[in-house]
Coordinates of C-alpha atoms and ligand atoms in Angstrom, one line a residue:
M1196 CA 0.0 0.0 0.0
K1197 CA 2.7 2.5 1.1
I1198 CA 4.6 2.4 -2.1
K1199 CA 1.5 3.5 -4.1
Y1200 CA 1.6 6.8 -2.2
T1201 CA 5.3 7.5 -2.2
L1202 CA 6.2 6.6 -5.8
P1203 CA 4.4 9.6 -7.5
I1204 CA 6.3 12.0 -5.2
V1205 CA 9.6 10.5 -6.0
F1206 CA 8.7 10.6 -9.6
V1207 CA 8.1 14.4 -9.5
V1208 CA 11.5 14.9 -7.8
A1209 CA 13.1 12.8 -10.5
L1210 CA 11.5 14.9 -13.2
V1211 CA 12.7 18.1 -11.7
I1212 CA 16.2 16.8 -11.6
I1213 CA 16.0 15.6 -15.2
E1214 CA 14.8 19.1 -16.2
K1215 CA 17.8 20.6 -14.4
E1216 CA 20.1 18.1 -16.0
N1217 CA 18.8 18.9 -19.4
N1218 CA 19.4 22.6 -18.8
I1219 CA 22.9 22.0 -17.8
I1220 CA 23.5 19.7 -20.8
S1221 CA 22.2 22.3 -23.3
R1222 CA 24.4 25.0 -21.8
V1223 CA 27.4 22.8 -21.5
S1224 CA 27.0 21.4 -25.0
D1225 CA 26.8 24.9 -26.5
K1226 CA 30.0 25.9 -24.7
V1227 CA 31.7 22.7 -25.6
A1228 CA 30.8 23.2 -29.3
L1229 CA 32.2 26.7 -29.2
K1230 CA 35.3 26.1 -27.2
Q1231 CA 36.1 22.6 -28.3
T1232 CA 36.7 21.4 -24.8
P1233 CA 36.7 17.7 -24.0
Q1234 CA 33.3 16.0 -24.3
N1235 CA 30.9 16.8 -21.6
P1236 CA 30.5 13.8 -19.2
L1237 CA 26.8 14.4 -18.8
Q1238 CA 25.8 14.2 -22.4
S1239 CA 25.9 10.5 -22.7
S1240 CA 24.8 9.9 -19.2
G1241 CA 21.6 7.9 -20.0
F1242 CA 20.3 8.9 -16.7
S1243 CA 16.9 10.0 -18.1
T1244 CA 16.7 6.7 -19.9
I1245 CA 17.3 4.7 -16.8
L1246 CA 14.6 6.5 -14.9
L1247 CA 12.0 6.8 -17.5
K1248 CA 12.4 3.4 -19.0
Q1249 CA 9.2 1.4 -19.7
N1250 CA 7.0 4.4 -20.6
G1251 CA 7.6 6.6 -17.6
S1252 CA 7.1 4.0 -14.9
L1253 CA 9.9 3.5 -12.5
T1254 CA 11.6 0.1 -12.3
S1255 CA 12.7 -0.4 -8.7
P1256 CA 14.0 1.7 -5.8
S1257 CA 17.4 0.2 -6.1
R1258 CA 17.7 1.0 -9.8
M1259 CA 16.7 4.5 -9.0
K1260 CA 19.2 4.8 -6.2
S1261 CA 22.1 3.8 -8.4
A1262 CA 20.9 6.2 -11.1
F1263 CA 21.1 9.0 -8.5
T1264 CA 24.5 8.0 -7.4
L1265 CA 25.7 7.9 -11.0
M1266 CA 24.2 11.3 -11.7
K1267 CA 25.8 12.8 -8.6
R1268 CA 29.2 11.6 -9.8
R1269 CA 28.6 13.0 -13.2
L1270 CA 27.6 16.3 -11.8
E1271 CA 30.8 16.4 -9.8
N1272 CA 32.6 15.8 -13.0
Y1273 CA 30.6 18.5 -14.7
S1274 CA 31.7 21.2 -12.2
V1275 CA 35.4 20.3 -12.8
H1276 CA 34.8 20.6 -16.5
Q1277 CA 32.9 23.8 -16.1
E1278 CA 35.8 25.4 -14.4
V1279 CA 38.0 24.5 -17.3
M1280 CA 35.5 25.8 -19.8
T1281 CA 35.0 29.2 -18.2
R1282 CA 38.6 29.9 -17.7
G1283 CA 38.5 32.2 -20.6
K1284 CA 37.0 35.5 -21.5
K1285 CA 34.9 37.1 -18.8
H1286 CA 32.2 39.7 -19.3
I1287 CA 31.6 41.9 -16.3
L1288 CA 28.5 44.1 -15.9
L1289 CA 28.6 46.6 -13.1
L1290 CA 25.1 47.5 -12.3
A1291 CA 24.3 50.5 -10.2
T1292 CA 22.2 53.7 -9.9
T1293 CA 23.5 57.3 -9.9
R1294 CA 25.3 58.5 -6.8
T1295 CA 26.4 55.0 -5.6
G1296 CA 30.1 55.4 -6.4
S1297 CA 29.9 53.4 -9.6
S1298 CA 32.5 55.5 -11.5
F1299 CA 35.0 54.7 -8.7
V1300 CA 34.2 51.0 -8.7
G1301 CA 34.3 51.0 -12.5
E1302 CA 37.9 52.2 -12.3
F1303 CA 38.8 48.9 -10.4
F1304 CA 38.2 47.2 -13.8
N1305 CA 39.3 50.1 -16.1
Q1306 CA 42.6 49.9 -14.4
Q1307 CA 43.1 46.2 -14.7
G1308 CA 45.5 46.5 -17.6
N1309 CA 46.0 45.3 -21.1
D1310 CA 43.7 42.3 -20.7
M1311 CA 40.6 44.5 -20.1
F1312 CA 38.3 46.3 -22.5
Y1313 CA 36.2 48.7 -20.3
L1314 CA 33.2 50.8 -21.4
F1315 CA 31.8 53.6 -19.3
E1316 CA 28.0 54.1 -19.6
P1317 CA 27.5 53.2 -23.2
L1318 CA 23.7 53.0 -22.5
W1319 CA 23.8 56.8 -22.1
H1320 CA 23.2 57.1 -25.8
V1321 CA 20.4 54.6 -25.8
E1322 CA 18.5 56.3 -23.0
R1323 CA 19.0 59.7 -24.6
M1324 CA 17.8 58.6 -28.0
L1325 CA 14.7 56.9 -26.6
T1326 CA 13.9 59.9 -24.5
L1327 CA 14.2 62.2 -27.6
E1328 CA 12.0 59.8 -29.7
N1329 CA 9.2 59.0 -27.4
G1330 CA 9.7 60.7 -24.1
G1331 CA 11.4 57.6 -22.7
T1332 CA 8.2 56.4 -21.2
N1333 CA 8.2 52.8 -22.5
A1334 CA 10.2 50.9 -19.9
T1335 CA 9.8 47.6 -21.7
A1336 CA 11.2 48.9 -25.0
A1337 CA 14.1 50.6 -23.1
A1338 CA 15.0 47.4 -21.2
K1339 CA 15.0 45.4 -24.5
A1340 CA 17.3 48.0 -26.2
Y1341 CA 19.6 48.1 -23.2
R1342 CA 19.9 44.3 -23.2
D1343 CA 20.5 44.0 -26.9
V1344 CA 23.2 46.8 -26.9
L1345 CA 25.0 45.2 -23.9
Q1346 CA 24.9 41.8 -25.5
Q1347 CA 26.5 43.1 -28.7
L1348 CA 29.0 45.2 -26.9
F1349 CA 30.2 42.2 -24.9
L1350 CA 30.8 40.6 -28.3
C1351 CA 32.7 43.7 -29.4
D1352 CA 30.0 44.6 -31.9
F1353 CA 29.3 48.3 -31.8
S1354 CA 26.7 48.4 -34.6
L1355 CA 23.5 48.6 -32.5
L1356 CA 25.1 51.2 -30.2
E1357 CA 26.1 53.2 -33.3
S1358 CA 22.5 53.5 -34.3
F1359 CA 21.8 55.3 -31.0
I1360 CA 24.7 57.8 -31.2
D1361 CA 23.7 61.3 -32.2
P1362 CA 24.8 62.5 -34.7
L1363 CA 24.8 59.2 -36.4
P1364 CA 28.5 58.1 -37.0
V1365 CA 29.7 58.2 -40.6
D1366 CA 31.8 55.3 -41.8
H1367 CA 31.8 54.2 -38.1
I1368 CA 33.6 57.4 -37.1
T1369 CA 32.3 59.5 -34.3
N1370 CA 33.3 62.4 -32.2
A1371 CA 30.3 62.1 -29.9
L1372 CA 30.9 59.0 -27.8
F1373 CA 29.9 59.8 -24.2
R1374 CA 32.8 60.1 -21.8
R1375 CA 35.2 58.3 -24.1
A1376 CA 38.1 59.3 -22.0
S1377 CA 36.7 57.3 -19.1
S1378 CA 37.7 54.1 -20.9
S1379 CA 41.4 53.6 -21.0
S1380 CA 40.7 51.1 -23.8
L1381 CA 39.4 53.8 -26.1
C1382 CA 42.5 56.0 -25.6
E1383 CA 45.3 53.6 -26.1
N1384 CA 47.5 53.6 -29.2
S1385 CA 45.6 51.1 -31.3
V1386 CA 42.4 53.2 -30.9
C1387 CA 43.8 56.7 -30.8
S1388 CA 43.8 58.0 -34.4
P1389 CA 45.9 61.1 -35.0
F1390 CA 44.3 64.4 -34.2
I1391 CA 44.1 66.7 -37.1
K1392 CA 43.7 70.3 -36.2
G1393 CA 40.6 72.2 -37.4
V1394 CA 38.8 69.1 -38.5
F1395 CA 37.3 67.8 -35.2
E1396 CA 37.5 68.8 -31.7
P1397 CA 40.2 66.7 -30.1
Y1398 CA 39.3 64.1 -27.5
H1399 CA 41.3 64.7 -24.4
C1400 CA 42.2 61.2 -23.4
R1401 CA 43.9 61.7 -20.1
T1402 CA 47.4 62.9 -21.1
R1403 CA 47.0 62.8 -24.8
R1404 CA 44.8 64.1 -27.6
C1405 CA 43.2 61.7 -30.1
G1406 CA 41.3 62.2 -33.3
P1407 CA 37.6 61.1 -33.6
L1408 CA 36.9 57.5 -32.6
N1409 CA 36.9 54.9 -35.3
L1410 CA 34.5 52.3 -33.9
T1411 CA 35.9 49.6 -36.2
M1412 CA 39.2 50.1 -34.5
A1413 CA 37.5 50.0 -31.1
S1414 CA 35.9 46.7 -32.0
E1415 CA 39.2 45.2 -33.2
S1416 CA 40.9 46.3 -30.0
C1417 CA 38.0 44.8 -28.0
L1418 CA 38.3 41.5 -29.8
K1419 CA 42.0 41.3 -28.8
K1420 CA 41.3 41.7 -25.1
E1421 CA 40.8 38.8 -22.8
H1422 CA 38.0 40.4 -20.7
R1423 CA 35.3 43.0 -21.1
A1424 CA 33.6 45.1 -18.5
I1425 CA 30.8 47.6 -18.8
K1426 CA 29.4 49.9 -16.1
S1427 CA 25.8 51.1 -16.3
V1428 CA 23.4 53.0 -14.1
R1429 CA 20.5 52.5 -16.5
V1430 CA 19.4 48.8 -16.2
R1431 CA 16.4 48.7 -14.0
Q1432 CA 15.8 45.0 -13.5
L1433 CA 18.4 42.2 -13.4
E1434 CA 15.8 39.8 -14.8
T1435 CA 15.7 41.7 -18.1
L1436 CA 19.3 40.6 -18.7
R1437 CA 18.5 36.9 -18.5
P1438 CA 19.4 36.3 -22.2
L1439 CA 22.9 37.5 -21.5
A1440 CA 23.4 35.0 -18.7
E1441 CA 22.1 32.3 -21.0
D1442 CA 24.1 33.3 -24.0
P1443 CA 26.6 30.5 -24.6
R1444 CA 29.1 32.9 -26.2
L1445 CA 29.3 34.9 -23.0
D1446 CA 30.5 34.3 -19.5
V1447 CA 28.8 37.1 -17.7
K1448 CA 29.3 38.2 -14.1
F1449 CA 26.8 40.7 -12.7
I1450 CA 28.0 42.9 -9.9
Q1451 CA 25.2 45.0 -8.4
L1452 CA 26.4 48.0 -6.5
V1453 CA 24.0 49.4 -3.9
R1454 CA 24.0 52.3 -1.4
D1455 CA 21.8 53.5 1.5
P1456 CA 18.8 55.1 -0.3
R1457 CA 18.8 57.9 2.3
A1458 CA 22.4 58.7 1.4
V1459 CA 21.7 58.5 -2.3
L1460 CA 18.8 61.0 -1.9
A1461 CA 21.0 63.3 0.1
S1462 CA 23.6 63.2 -2.6
R1463 CA 21.1 63.7 -5.5
M1464 CA 19.6 66.7 -3.7
V1465 CA 23.0 68.3 -4.1
A1466 CA 24.1 66.9 -7.5
F1467 CA 20.8 67.4 -9.3
A1468 CA 19.5 70.4 -7.4
A1469 CA 16.9 71.5 -9.9
K1470 CA 15.3 68.1 -10.3
Y1471 CA 15.1 67.7 -6.5
R1472 CA 13.8 71.2 -5.8
N1473 CA 10.6 69.7 -4.3
W1474 CA 12.5 67.7 -1.8
K1475 CA 14.3 70.8 -0.6
Q1476 CA 10.9 72.5 -0.2
W1477 CA 9.5 69.5 1.7
A1478 CA 12.6 69.5 3.9
M1479 CA 11.8 73.1 4.9
D1480 CA 8.1 72.4 5.3
G1481 CA 8.9 69.4 7.4
E1482 CA 6.2 67.5 5.4
V1483 CA 6.6 65.0 2.6
P1484 CA 3.6 64.3 0.4
I1485 CA 3.7 60.6 0.0
D1486 CA 1.6 60.6 -3.2
D1487 CA 3.9 63.0 -5.0
D1488 CA 5.5 61.7 -8.2
G1489 CA 8.9 62.4 -6.8
V1490 CA 8.2 60.1 -3.9
K1491 CA 6.7 57.5 -6.1
N1492 CA 9.8 57.6 -8.3
L1493 CA 12.0 57.1 -5.3
K1494 CA 9.8 54.1 -4.3
G1495 CA 10.0 52.7 -7.8
N1496 CA 13.8 53.0 -7.8
C1497 CA 14.1 51.3 -4.4
D1498 CA 11.8 48.5 -5.5
N1499 CA 13.7 47.9 -8.7
I1500 CA 17.0 47.7 -6.9
R1501 CA 15.6 45.4 -4.2
M1502 CA 13.9 43.1 -6.7
S1503 CA 17.1 42.8 -8.7
A1504 CA 19.0 41.9 -5.6
E1505 CA 16.4 39.5 -4.4
I1506 CA 16.6 37.6 -7.7
G1507 CA 20.4 37.7 -7.6
L1508 CA 20.7 36.4 -4.1
R1509 CA 18.2 33.7 -4.7
Q1510 CA 20.4 32.4 -7.5
P1511 CA 17.8 31.0 -9.9
L1512 CA 19.0 28.3 -12.3
W1513 CA 19.5 30.7 -15.2
L1514 CA 21.7 32.9 -13.1
G1515 CA 23.5 30.5 -10.9
R1516 CA 26.6 32.0 -9.3
R1517 CA 26.9 34.8 -11.8
Y1518 CA 25.7 37.5 -9.3
M1519 CA 27.4 39.5 -6.6
L1520 CA 26.0 42.2 -4.4
V1521 CA 28.3 44.9 -3.1
R1522 CA 27.5 47.8 -0.8
Y1523 CA 29.1 51.2 -1.5
E1524 CA 29.7 51.7 2.2
D1525 CA 31.8 48.5 2.4
I1526 CA 33.9 49.6 -0.6
A1527 CA 34.4 53.1 0.8
R1528 CA 35.6 51.6 4.1
F1529 CA 37.5 48.6 2.8
P1530 CA 38.4 49.3 -0.8
M1531 CA 41.2 46.9 -1.2
R1532 CA 39.5 44.0 0.5
K1533 CA 36.3 44.5 -1.6
A1534 CA 38.2 45.0 -4.8
K1535 CA 39.9 41.6 -4.2
E1536 CA 36.6 40.0 -3.5
M1537 CA 35.2 41.3 -6.7
Y1538 CA 38.1 40.1 -8.7
R1539 CA 37.9 36.7 -7.0
F1540 CA 34.3 36.5 -8.0
T1541 CA 34.9 37.4 -11.6
G1542 CA 37.9 35.0 -11.9
I1543 CA 40.1 37.8 -13.4
P1544 CA 43.6 38.3 -12.1
F1545 CA 43.8 41.1 -9.6
T1546 CA 46.8 43.0 -11.1
P1547 CA 49.4 45.1 -9.2
R1548 CA 48.2 48.0 -11.4
V1549 CA 44.7 47.9 -9.9
K1550 CA 46.2 47.5 -6.4
S1551 CA 48.4 50.6 -6.8
W1552 CA 45.5 52.6 -8.4
I1553 CA 43.4 51.8 -5.3
L1554 CA 46.3 52.7 -3.0
R1555 CA 46.9 56.0 -4.8
N1556 CA 43.3 57.0 -4.9
T1557 CA 42.4 56.2 -1.3
Q1558 CA 45.1 58.3 0.3
A1559 CA 44.2 61.1 2.6
S1560 CA 47.1 63.1 1.2
K1561 CA 45.1 63.6 -2.0
G1562 CA 42.8 65.8 0.1
A1563 CA 39.9 64.7 -2.1
S1564 CA 36.4 64.0 -0.8
G1565 CA 34.1 61.0 -1.0
V1566 CA 35.6 57.6 -1.4
Y1567 CA 38.9 59.2 -2.4
S1568 CA 40.3 59.3 1.2
T1569 CA 41.7 57.0 3.8
Q1570 CA 39.7 54.3 5.5
K1571 CA 38.9 56.3 8.6
K1572 CA 38.0 59.4 6.6
S1573 CA 36.0 57.3 4.3
S1574 CA 33.9 56.0 7.2
E1575 CA 33.2 59.6 8.0
Q1576 CA 32.4 60.5 4.4
V1577 CA 30.1 57.5 4.1
E1578 CA 28.0 58.8 6.9
K1579 CA 28.2 62.5 6.1
W1580 CA 24.6 62.5 4.7
R1581 CA 23.4 62.0 8.3
F1582 CA 24.2 65.6 9.0
T1583 CA 22.7 67.1 5.8
L1584 CA 19.5 65.1 5.3
P1585 CA 16.7 66.4 7.5
F1586 CA 15.1 63.8 9.7
K1587 CA 11.7 64.2 8.1
I1588 CA 13.2 63.3 4.7
A1589 CA 15.1 60.3 6.2
Q1590 CA 11.8 59.1 7.7
A1591 CA 10.0 59.4 4.3
V1592 CA 12.7 57.4 2.6
Q1593 CA 12.4 54.7 5.4
K1594 CA 8.7 54.6 4.7
V1595 CA 8.8 54.0 1.0
C1596 CA 12.2 52.1 0.8
G1597 CA 11.9 50.2 4.1
Q1598 CA 12.2 46.7 2.6
T1599 CA 15.2 47.8 0.6
L1600 CA 17.0 49.2 3.7
K1601 CA 16.3 46.0 5.5
L1602 CA 17.6 43.7 2.8
F1603 CA 20.9 45.6 2.5
G1604 CA 21.4 46.0 6.3
Y1605 CA 20.8 49.7 6.7
K1606 CA 19.5 50.6 10.1
F1607 CA 16.4 52.7 10.5
V1608 CA 16.6 55.9 12.6
S1609 CA 13.8 56.6 15.0
S1610 CA 14.7 60.1 16.0
E1611 CA 16.8 63.1 15.0
E1612 CA 19.2 62.3 17.8
M1613 CA 19.8 58.8 16.5
L1614 CA 20.3 60.2 12.9
T1615 CA 23.0 62.5 14.0
N1616 CA 24.6 60.4 16.8
K1617 CA 28.0 59.5 15.3
S1618 CA 28.5 56.7 17.8
I1619 CA 25.6 54.8 16.4
S1620 CA 26.5 53.1 13.1
L1621 CA 23.7 52.7 10.6
I1622 CA 25.5 50.0 8.6
E1623 CA 25.0 46.5 9.8
D1624 CA 27.7 44.0 9.1
K1625 CA 26.3 41.8 6.4
V1626 CA 27.6 39.0 4.2
F1627 CA 25.7 38.6 0.9
N1628 CA 27.8 36.2 -1.0
F1629 CA 29.5 32.9 -0.3
L1630 CA 32.6 33.2 -2.4
Ligands
NAG901 C1 5.0 1.5 -24.0 O1 3.7 1.9 -24.4 C2 3.3 1.5 -25.7 C3 2.0 2.1 -26.0 O2 1.1 2.1 -24.9 C4 3.4 0.0 -25.8 O3 3.1 -0.5 -27.1 C5 4.7 -0.5 -25.4 O4 4.8 -1.9 -25.4 C6 5.1 0.0 -24.0 N1 6.5 -0.4 -23.7 C7 6.9 -0.9 -22.6 C8 8.4 -1.2 -22.5 O5 6.1 -1.1 -21.7
NAG902 C1 34.5 11.4 -14.5 O1 35.6 11.8 -15.3 C2 36.6 10.9 -15.4 C3 37.8 11.5 -16.2 O2 37.3 12.1 -17.3 C4 36.1 9.6 -16.1 O3 37.1 8.6 -16.1 C5 34.9 9.1 -15.2 O4 34.4 7.9 -15.8 C6 33.9 10.1 -15.1 N1 32.9 9.7 -14.1 C7 31.6 9.7 -14.4 C8 30.7 9.2 -13.4 O5 31.2 10.1 -15.5
NAG903 C1 6.4 49.4 -25.5 O1 7.4 48.6 -26.2 C2 7.0 47.3 -26.4 C3 8.2 46.5 -27.0 O2 8.8 47.2 -28.0 C4 5.8 47.3 -27.3 O3 5.4 46.0 -27.6 C5 4.7 48.1 -26.7 O4 3.6 48.2 -27.5 C6 5.1 49.5 -26.3 N1 4.1 50.1 -25.4 C7 3.7 51.4 -25.6 C8 2.7 51.9 -24.7 O5 4.1 52.1 -26.6
NAG904 C1 38.7 52.7 -39.3 O1 39.5 51.6 -39.0 C2 39.4 50.5 -39.9 C3 40.1 49.3 -39.2 O2 41.4 49.7 -38.8 C4 40.0 51.0 -41.2 O3 39.9 49.9 -42.1 C5 39.2 52.2 -41.7 O4 39.8 52.6 -42.9 C6 39.2 53.3 -40.6 N1 38.3 54.3 -41.1 C7 38.7 55.5 -41.4 C8 37.7 56.5 -41.9 O5 39.9 55.9 -41.2
NAG905 C1 24.7 58.5 21.3 O1 24.6 57.1 21.4 C2 25.3 56.5 22.4 C3 25.2 55.0 22.3 O2 23.9 54.6 22.1 C4 24.8 57.1 23.7 O3 25.5 56.5 24.8 C5 25.0 58.6 23.7 O4 24.4 59.1 24.9 C6 24.3 59.2 22.5 N1 24.7 60.6 22.5 C7 23.8 61.5 22.3 C8 24.3 62.9 22.2 O5 22.5 61.3 22.3

C-alpha cells in the first residue's frame, strides 16, 4: 500500500532533476561546441533513460538509487569541466544607480591593464535617443534596447550602439561617444587615431589628444582583449538581462552596487539640485507628500534595486553563481578588500596595477572627498549625509524604501538624535555572497 503513495512523489522529484540536468546539458554542450573542450560527461549519461524506461514508470527503488549516485558523480565531473571551460573571456557588468560610487568602482576594472576592455555608460546614448524619440516612457522597450546593446558590446559589436549615437556616425567614425576618456581602452595607441587640427575637436584622453573615434578600431581592439567590463546605471531589473546570462558565447558576471537610499537621496539633492527642488521644499516644510510623483519615483527605484538583488541572491538556475552584491559603504571603508573579493568573484587576475591605483586613490594626502580618502576618513564621508539630510526626509525614505533598507542591512533611525549620533553606526555587518 505504502509504495503507491510514495512513488508519485519520488517521480516528481526525479522529473525536476531531469529538467535541471537537461538545462545543464544544453548550456554545456553549447560551450563545448564553441570552445572545443573535451566531451561533456553528462551528455551520454543515459540517466533519463534509466529513470524513464518502460514508458515513464519506474523500475525499482534500487535502480533509482544507483541512477542518482551515477548522476551525482557525473555532476561532480561536470563542475570540474565547467571550471576549465569558463577559464576564458569574462564579461563583467557593473550595475548601479546614480550617486552610488559606480564610477569609482568602475575604475577597479578600467585599471586592470592590457587584458581588459572597459566601457563607461554606453547606454547613455540609448537612454538619450529613446527619450528624444518617445519621451522615454516605454520601460519595456528601453529594457530590451539596453539588453541588446549590452549583449552586442560584450561581443565587441558596436553596430547597434552606433544607431543610437547622435549625430549618427559616418563610416563608423564618431566624435560624440559619451565620456570616451573614461575608458582607457578607447584612448590607447591602437584606438587613438591622429588628431588633425581644425577638422574635429580633439578628444582629451587623459594625457593625450586623439582624433575622432573609429568604432571599427575600437571593435578590433576589444576582440583582442581577454576580458570585457561595462558599467551602467541604466538597467532597472536584473531579470531583463537573463538572455545575457544564458548566451553560450558569454561568461557574464553581474556585480550590483547598492547604497543606502537615504544617502543616495541626500547626494542627489545636491548633485541634481533643480530636479530635486521639491525635496528641498519638503525639507523646509517638514512634510513629505507621499503621493507626489517624486516620492513615487523614489519608491520605484528602491523597488527595482531590491527586486534585482532578491533575484540575484536567490540564484535561480538561469543565473547560478553569476551574481554578486556589493555595498558602496563597504567599498568606501575597505576598498582593497572589496576589490579583491570582486576580482575573485569574476575570476580575473587582480593585477598590481589595480592595487596601486586603489592605494593612490584612497590616500588622505590627496585631500579629495568621498571615497577618495583613507579608510577612517571614508567611514566619516560615508555617513556625512546624516548631517545634511533632514530627519523628516530620512523618515519618508524609510517609509517608501523600508524593505530595501532591511535587505541591505541599513538601520532605521527613529529620531533626529539617532540620525546625528556618530557613535551609532547605521550600517550592519552583512555578508551577501558565499565566495
Ligand atoms: C509503452 O507503451 C506502448 C503504447 O502504450 C506499448 O506499445 C509498449 O509496449 C510500451 N513499452 C513498454 C516497455 O512497456
Ligand atoms: C568522470 O571523469 C573521469 C575522467 O574524465 C572519467 O574517467 C569518469 O568515468 C567520469 N565519471 C563519471 C561518473 O562520468
Ligand atoms: C512598448 O514597447 C514594447 C516593446 O517594443 C511594445 O510591444 C509596446 O507596444 C510598447 N508600449 C507602448 C505603450 O508604446
Ligand atoms: C577605421 O578603422 C578601420 C580598421 O582599422 C580601417 O579599415 C578604416 O579605414 C578606418 N576608417 C577611417 C575612416 O579611417
Ligand atoms: C549616542 O549614542 C550613544 C550610544 O547609544 C549614547 O551612549 C549617547 O548618549 C548618545 N549621544 C547623544 C548625544 O545622544
